[in-house]
Amino acid sequence: TYSALEYVFSTLGIERTKADEYKKTENGLVYYNSPTGLGEATIVQFHPNYSYQDFVGGIFPGVDKNDKTKLFYEEREGVFKRICDRANAAKKAGENKKFFLLIDEINRADLSSVFGELMYGLEYRGFAMHIPTFGEFTIPDNVYIIGTMNNTDKSLIGFDIALRRRFAFIKIEPDMDVLEHLSLTTEEEEEGKEETDKQDVVSIFAQRARDLNRHLKEVLRLPAEKQIGHAYFLRIKDFCESRVIDKGQIEYFLTPYALEQLWTYHIVPLLEEYLGIEYEEHQSEIDGFREEFCADF
């Protein structure tokens, strides 16, 4: 998701840290508008109850604001139809804009149901199709869909094969280099060790994370997609004491105790989920991993 947002915002000329400045709402559609007129980006999150009506549109019930006993029904456009309508309007106006839809957790929904007849429109851009309630509808070629998914999540619904071939897939591996940017030190360093030693602590922590994933692959024979992502290791900050240093930057004191807490509350539950009933069978190997990961410096 982070990589997808980076790509979309950079394409539209939006600085990520200032993205909220470009957020707009129009007719119920929340989107980020490019400051240089390059296009727009909308972000939605799928879940098991996300429906065709939410995505494309349909008939929705409503309650009269003045009389709560009165129920009515109204046509309501879904987020994707709104985006396509805006993209079609931009093309007719001669505007060279790109319209991005970023769908987070795309395979948490029943995709065959959510996309419906849009399966045809995604492959044959610019060809008109008929959709319920709204009639003729076209998906223009300036609309781009990016979906993010985690295929190790057992709760996810399988990705429809027919829809799969309409997407290109990019595999995102854990990036342990991110850990090198943590501001980590130890109590001893605060009392006078050299500045270069601080980087040694960061490197040691990052290497332990890499070694752990290597053990999972080589010793426990877990597949590559079950590596522990860098976001889990970044949570070390939750267990470290900290202080504010120059320009409001926070420095964290890394200790074996903090490593033990990270191991107990984040890594062990994940390994138990990955290994299931085999967890106890590998207890000796896992204990060895813990000793190596949580050792003093």
Coordinates of C-alpha atoms in Angstrom, one line a residue, residues 4-282:
A4 CA 1.3 2.1 -4.4
L5 CA 0.6 5.5 -2.7
E6 CA 4.2 6.6 -3.4
Y7 CA 3.7 5.7 -7.1
V8 CA 0.3 7.4 -7.5
F9 CA 1.3 10.6 -5.6
S10 CA 4.6 10.9 -7.5
T11 CA 2.8 10.4 -10.8
L12 CA 0.3 13.2 -9.9
G13 CA 3.0 15.5 -8.5
I14 CA 1.6 15.3 -5.0
E15 CA 4.0 15.5 -2.1
R16 CA 3.1 12.7 0.2
T17 CA 3.6 14.6 3.5
K18 CA 1.3 17.3 2.2
A19 CA -1.3 15.1 0.6
D20 CA -4.1 16.3 2.9
E21 CA -3.7 19.7 1.4
Y22 CA -4.9 18.3 -2.0
K23 CA -7.8 16.2 -0.6
K24 CA -11.2 17.3 -2.0
T25 CA -14.8 16.1 -1.7
E26 CA -17.3 16.5 -4.5
N27 CA -20.8 14.9 -4.7
G28 CA -19.7 12.3 -2.1
L29 CA -16.4 11.4 -3.9
V30 CA -13.3 12.0 -1.8
Y31 CA -10.1 12.3 -3.9
Y32 CA -6.7 13.8 -4.1
N33 CA -6.4 16.4 -6.8
S34 CA -3.0 17.0 -8.6
P35 CA -1.8 20.6 -8.0
T36 CA -0.5 20.6 -11.6
G37 CA -3.6 19.3 -13.2
L38 CA -2.2 15.8 -13.9
G39 CA -5.2 14.0 -12.5
E40 CA -6.8 12.6 -9.4
A41 CA -6.5 9.7 -7.0
T42 CA -9.2 8.0 -4.9
I43 CA -8.5 5.4 -2.2
V44 CA -11.0 2.8 -1.0
Q45 CA -10.7 -0.3 1.1
F46 CA -12.5 -3.5 0.3
H47 CA -14.0 -5.8 3.0
P48 CA -16.3 -8.8 2.9
N49 CA -19.5 -6.7 2.9
Y50 CA -18.3 -4.4 0.1
S51 CA -20.8 -4.8 -2.7
Y52 CA -21.6 -4.0 -6.4
Q53 CA -23.9 -1.2 -5.2
D54 CA -21.0 0.4 -3.2
F55 CA -18.6 0.1 -6.2
V56 CA -20.8 0.8 -9.2
G57 CA -24.1 2.0 -7.7
G58 CA -27.7 0.9 -7.3
I59 CA -30.9 1.5 -5.3
F60 CA -30.4 2.4 -1.7
P61 CA -32.9 3.0 1.1
G62 CA -33.0 6.2 3.0
V63 CA -34.9 7.8 6.0
D64 CA -36.5 11.2 5.7
K65 CA -34.5 13.7 7.9
N66 CA -37.7 15.5 9.0
D67 CA -39.8 12.4 9.6
K68 CA -37.8 9.4 10.7
T69 CA -40.8 7.1 10.2
K70 CA -40.7 7.7 6.4
L71 CA -38.6 5.4 4.3
F72 CA -37.7 6.1 0.7
Y73 CA -35.4 4.6 -2.0
E74 CA -33.0 6.5 -4.3
E75 CA -30.5 5.8 -7.0
R76 CA -27.0 6.3 -5.9
E77 CA -23.8 6.1 -7.9
G78 CA -20.9 4.0 -6.5
V79 CA -17.3 5.2 -6.2
F80 CA -16.1 3.6 -9.5
K81 CA -18.9 5.0 -11.6
R82 CA -18.2 8.5 -10.2
I83 CA -14.5 8.2 -11.1
C84 CA -15.3 7.0 -14.6
D85 CA -17.8 9.8 -15.2
R86 CA -15.2 12.3 -14.2
A87 CA -12.6 10.7 -16.4
N88 CA -15.0 10.6 -19.4
A89 CA -15.8 14.3 -18.8
A90 CA -12.1 15.2 -18.8
K91 CA -11.5 13.3 -22.0
K92 CA -14.4 15.1 -23.7
A93 CA -13.0 18.4 -22.5
G94 CA -9.6 17.6 -24.1
E95 CA -7.9 17.3 -20.7
N96 CA -4.9 14.9 -20.5
K97 CA -5.6 13.7 -17.0
K98 CA -5.1 10.3 -15.2
F99 CA -7.6 9.0 -12.8
F100 CA -6.3 6.5 -10.2
L101 CA -8.3 4.2 -8.0
L102 CA -6.3 2.6 -5.3
I103 CA -8.1 -0.4 -3.7
D104 CA -6.6 -1.5 -0.5
E105 CA -7.1 -5.1 0.5
I106 CA -8.7 -5.8 -2.9
N107 CA -9.2 -9.5 -2.3
R108 CA -11.1 -9.1 0.9
A109 CA -14.3 -8.6 -1.1
D110 CA -16.2 -11.0 -3.4
L111 CA -14.6 -9.6 -6.6
S112 CA -16.9 -11.4 -9.1
S113 CA -19.9 -9.8 -7.3
V114 CA -18.3 -6.4 -6.8
F115 CA -17.1 -6.0 -10.4
G116 CA -20.0 -7.7 -12.1
E117 CA -20.2 -6.9 -15.8
L118 CA -17.2 -4.5 -15.4
M119 CA -15.0 -7.5 -16.2
Y120 CA -15.9 -6.8 -19.8
G121 CA -15.3 -3.1 -19.6
L122 CA -11.9 -3.5 -17.9
E123 CA -10.6 -5.4 -20.9
Y124 CA -12.3 -3.5 -23.6
R125 CA -11.8 0.1 -22.7
G126 CA -14.0 2.7 -24.4
F127 CA -16.7 0.2 -25.4
A128 CA -20.1 1.0 -24.0
M129 CA -21.9 -1.5 -21.9
H130 CA -25.2 -1.6 -20.1
I131 CA -25.3 -1.6 -16.3
P132 CA -28.4 -1.9 -14.1
T133 CA -30.1 1.3 -13.0
F134 CA -27.8 3.6 -15.0
G135 CA -27.9 2.2 -18.5
E136 CA -25.0 2.9 -20.9
F137 CA -21.6 3.1 -19.2
T138 CA -18.0 3.2 -20.5
I139 CA -14.7 2.7 -18.7
P140 CA -12.3 5.1 -20.3
D141 CA -8.6 4.4 -20.9
N142 CA -7.5 7.1 -18.6
V143 CA -8.7 5.2 -15.5
Y144 CA -6.1 3.1 -13.7
I145 CA -6.9 0.6 -10.9
I146 CA -4.2 -0.4 -8.5
G147 CA -5.1 -3.1 -5.9
T148 CA -3.1 -4.2 -2.9
M149 CA -3.4 -7.6 -1.3
N150 CA -1.7 -9.9 1.2
N151 CA -2.0 -13.5 0.0
T152 CA -0.9 -15.0 3.4
D153 CA -4.1 -13.8 5.1
K154 CA -6.3 -16.8 5.5
S155 CA -9.4 -14.7 5.8
L156 CA -9.1 -13.4 2.3
I157 CA -11.3 -14.6 -0.6
G158 CA -9.5 -16.0 -3.6
F159 CA -8.7 -13.7 -6.5
D160 CA -11.0 -14.5 -9.4
I161 CA -9.1 -16.0 -12.3
A162 CA -11.0 -14.1 -14.9
L163 CA -10.3 -10.9 -13.1
R164 CA -6.7 -11.9 -12.4
R165 CA -5.8 -11.8 -16.1
R166 CA -7.0 -8.2 -16.3
F167 CA -4.3 -7.1 -13.9
A168 CA -0.5 -7.2 -13.9
F169 CA 1.0 -8.4 -10.6
I170 CA 4.0 -7.0 -8.7
K171 CA 5.4 -8.9 -5.7
I172 CA 6.5 -6.6 -2.9
E173 CA 9.1 -8.2 -0.6
P174 CA 9.9 -7.0 2.9
D175 CA 12.5 -4.2 2.8
M176 CA 14.8 -4.6 5.8
D177 CA 16.8 -1.6 4.6
V178 CA 14.0 0.5 6.1
L179 CA 15.2 -0.5 9.5
E180 CA 18.6 1.1 8.8
H181 CA 16.8 4.5 9.1
L182 CA 15.7 3.9 12.7
S183 CA 17.2 6.1 15.3
L184 CA 18.5 3.5 17.7
T185 CA 21.1 3.7 20.5
T186 CA 21.8 2.1 23.8
E187 CA 22.1 3.4 27.4
E188 CA 25.9 3.1 27.2
E189 CA 26.1 5.1 24.0
E190 CA 24.2 7.9 25.7
E191 CA 26.9 8.1 28.3
G192 CA 29.7 8.7 25.8
K193 CA 30.2 6.2 23.1
E194 CA 31.2 7.4 19.6
E195 CA 28.5 8.5 17.2
T196 CA 29.5 5.7 14.8
D197 CA 28.5 3.1 17.4
K198 CA 24.9 4.2 17.1
Q199 CA 24.8 3.1 13.5
D200 CA 26.3 -0.2 14.6
V201 CA 23.2 -0.8 16.8
V202 CA 20.9 -0.1 13.9
S203 CA 22.8 -2.4 11.6
I204 CA 22.8 -5.2 14.3
F205 CA 19.1 -4.9 14.6
A206 CA 18.5 -4.9 10.9
Q207 CA 20.8 -7.9 10.4
R208 CA 19.0 -9.9 13.1
A209 CA 15.7 -9.3 11.3
R210 CA 17.3 -10.5 8.0
D211 CA 18.8 -13.5 9.8
L212 CA 15.4 -14.4 11.3
N213 CA 13.7 -14.4 7.9
R214 CA 16.6 -16.5 6.5
H215 CA 16.1 -19.1 9.3
L216 CA 12.4 -19.3 8.6
K217 CA 13.1 -20.0 5.0
E218 CA 16.1 -22.3 5.3
V219 CA 15.4 -24.1 8.7
L220 CA 11.6 -24.1 8.9
R221 CA 11.1 -24.3 5.1
L222 CA 8.5 -21.5 5.1
P223 CA 7.7 -20.1 1.7
A224 CA 9.0 -16.7 0.7
E225 CA 5.6 -15.0 1.1
K226 CA 5.7 -15.9 4.8
Q227 CA 8.7 -13.8 5.6
I228 CA 8.2 -11.4 8.5
G229 CA 7.6 -7.9 7.0
H230 CA 9.7 -4.9 8.1
A231 CA 6.6 -3.3 9.6
Y232 CA 6.6 -5.9 12.4
F233 CA 10.3 -5.0 13.2
L234 CA 9.6 -1.3 13.2
R235 CA 7.3 -1.9 16.2
I236 CA 10.4 -2.2 18.3
K237 CA 9.8 1.5 19.0
D238 CA 6.8 0.6 21.0
F239 CA 9.0 -1.2 23.6
C240 CA 12.0 1.2 23.7
E241 CA 12.5 4.1 26.0
S242 CA 13.0 7.3 24.0
R243 CA 14.1 10.9 24.2
V244 CA 13.8 13.9 21.9
I245 CA 17.0 15.1 20.3
D246 CA 17.8 17.8 17.7
K247 CA 14.9 19.2 15.7
G248 CA 12.3 17.1 17.4
Q249 CA 13.8 13.8 16.2
I250 CA 13.2 10.9 18.6
E251 CA 16.0 8.6 19.6
Y252 CA 15.1 5.1 20.9
F253 CA 17.2 3.1 23.4
L254 CA 17.4 -0.5 22.2
T255 CA 17.8 -3.2 24.9
P256 CA 17.5 -7.0 25.1
Y257 CA 14.3 -6.4 27.1
A258 CA 12.7 -4.4 24.2
L259 CA 13.7 -7.2 21.8
E260 CA 12.1 -9.8 24.1
Q261 CA 8.9 -7.8 24.1
L262 CA 8.9 -7.5 20.3
W263 CA 9.5 -11.3 20.1
T264 CA 6.8 -12.2 22.6
Y265 CA 4.0 -9.9 21.4
H266 CA 4.5 -9.7 17.7
I267 CA 6.8 -12.4 16.3
V268 CA 5.7 -15.4 18.3
P269 CA 2.0 -15.0 17.5
L270 CA 2.8 -14.7 13.8
L271 CA 5.0 -17.8 13.9
E272 CA 2.2 -19.7 15.7
E273 CA -0.2 -18.6 12.9
Y274 CA 2.2 -19.7 10.2
L275 CA 3.1 -23.0 11.7
G276 CA -0.1 -24.0 13.3
I277 CA 0.1 -27.4 15.0
E278 CA 3.8 -27.7 13.8
Y279 CA 4.8 -24.9 16.1
E280 CA 5.6 -27.1 19.0
E281 CA 7.5 -29.5 16.8
H282 CA 9.9 -26.7 16.0

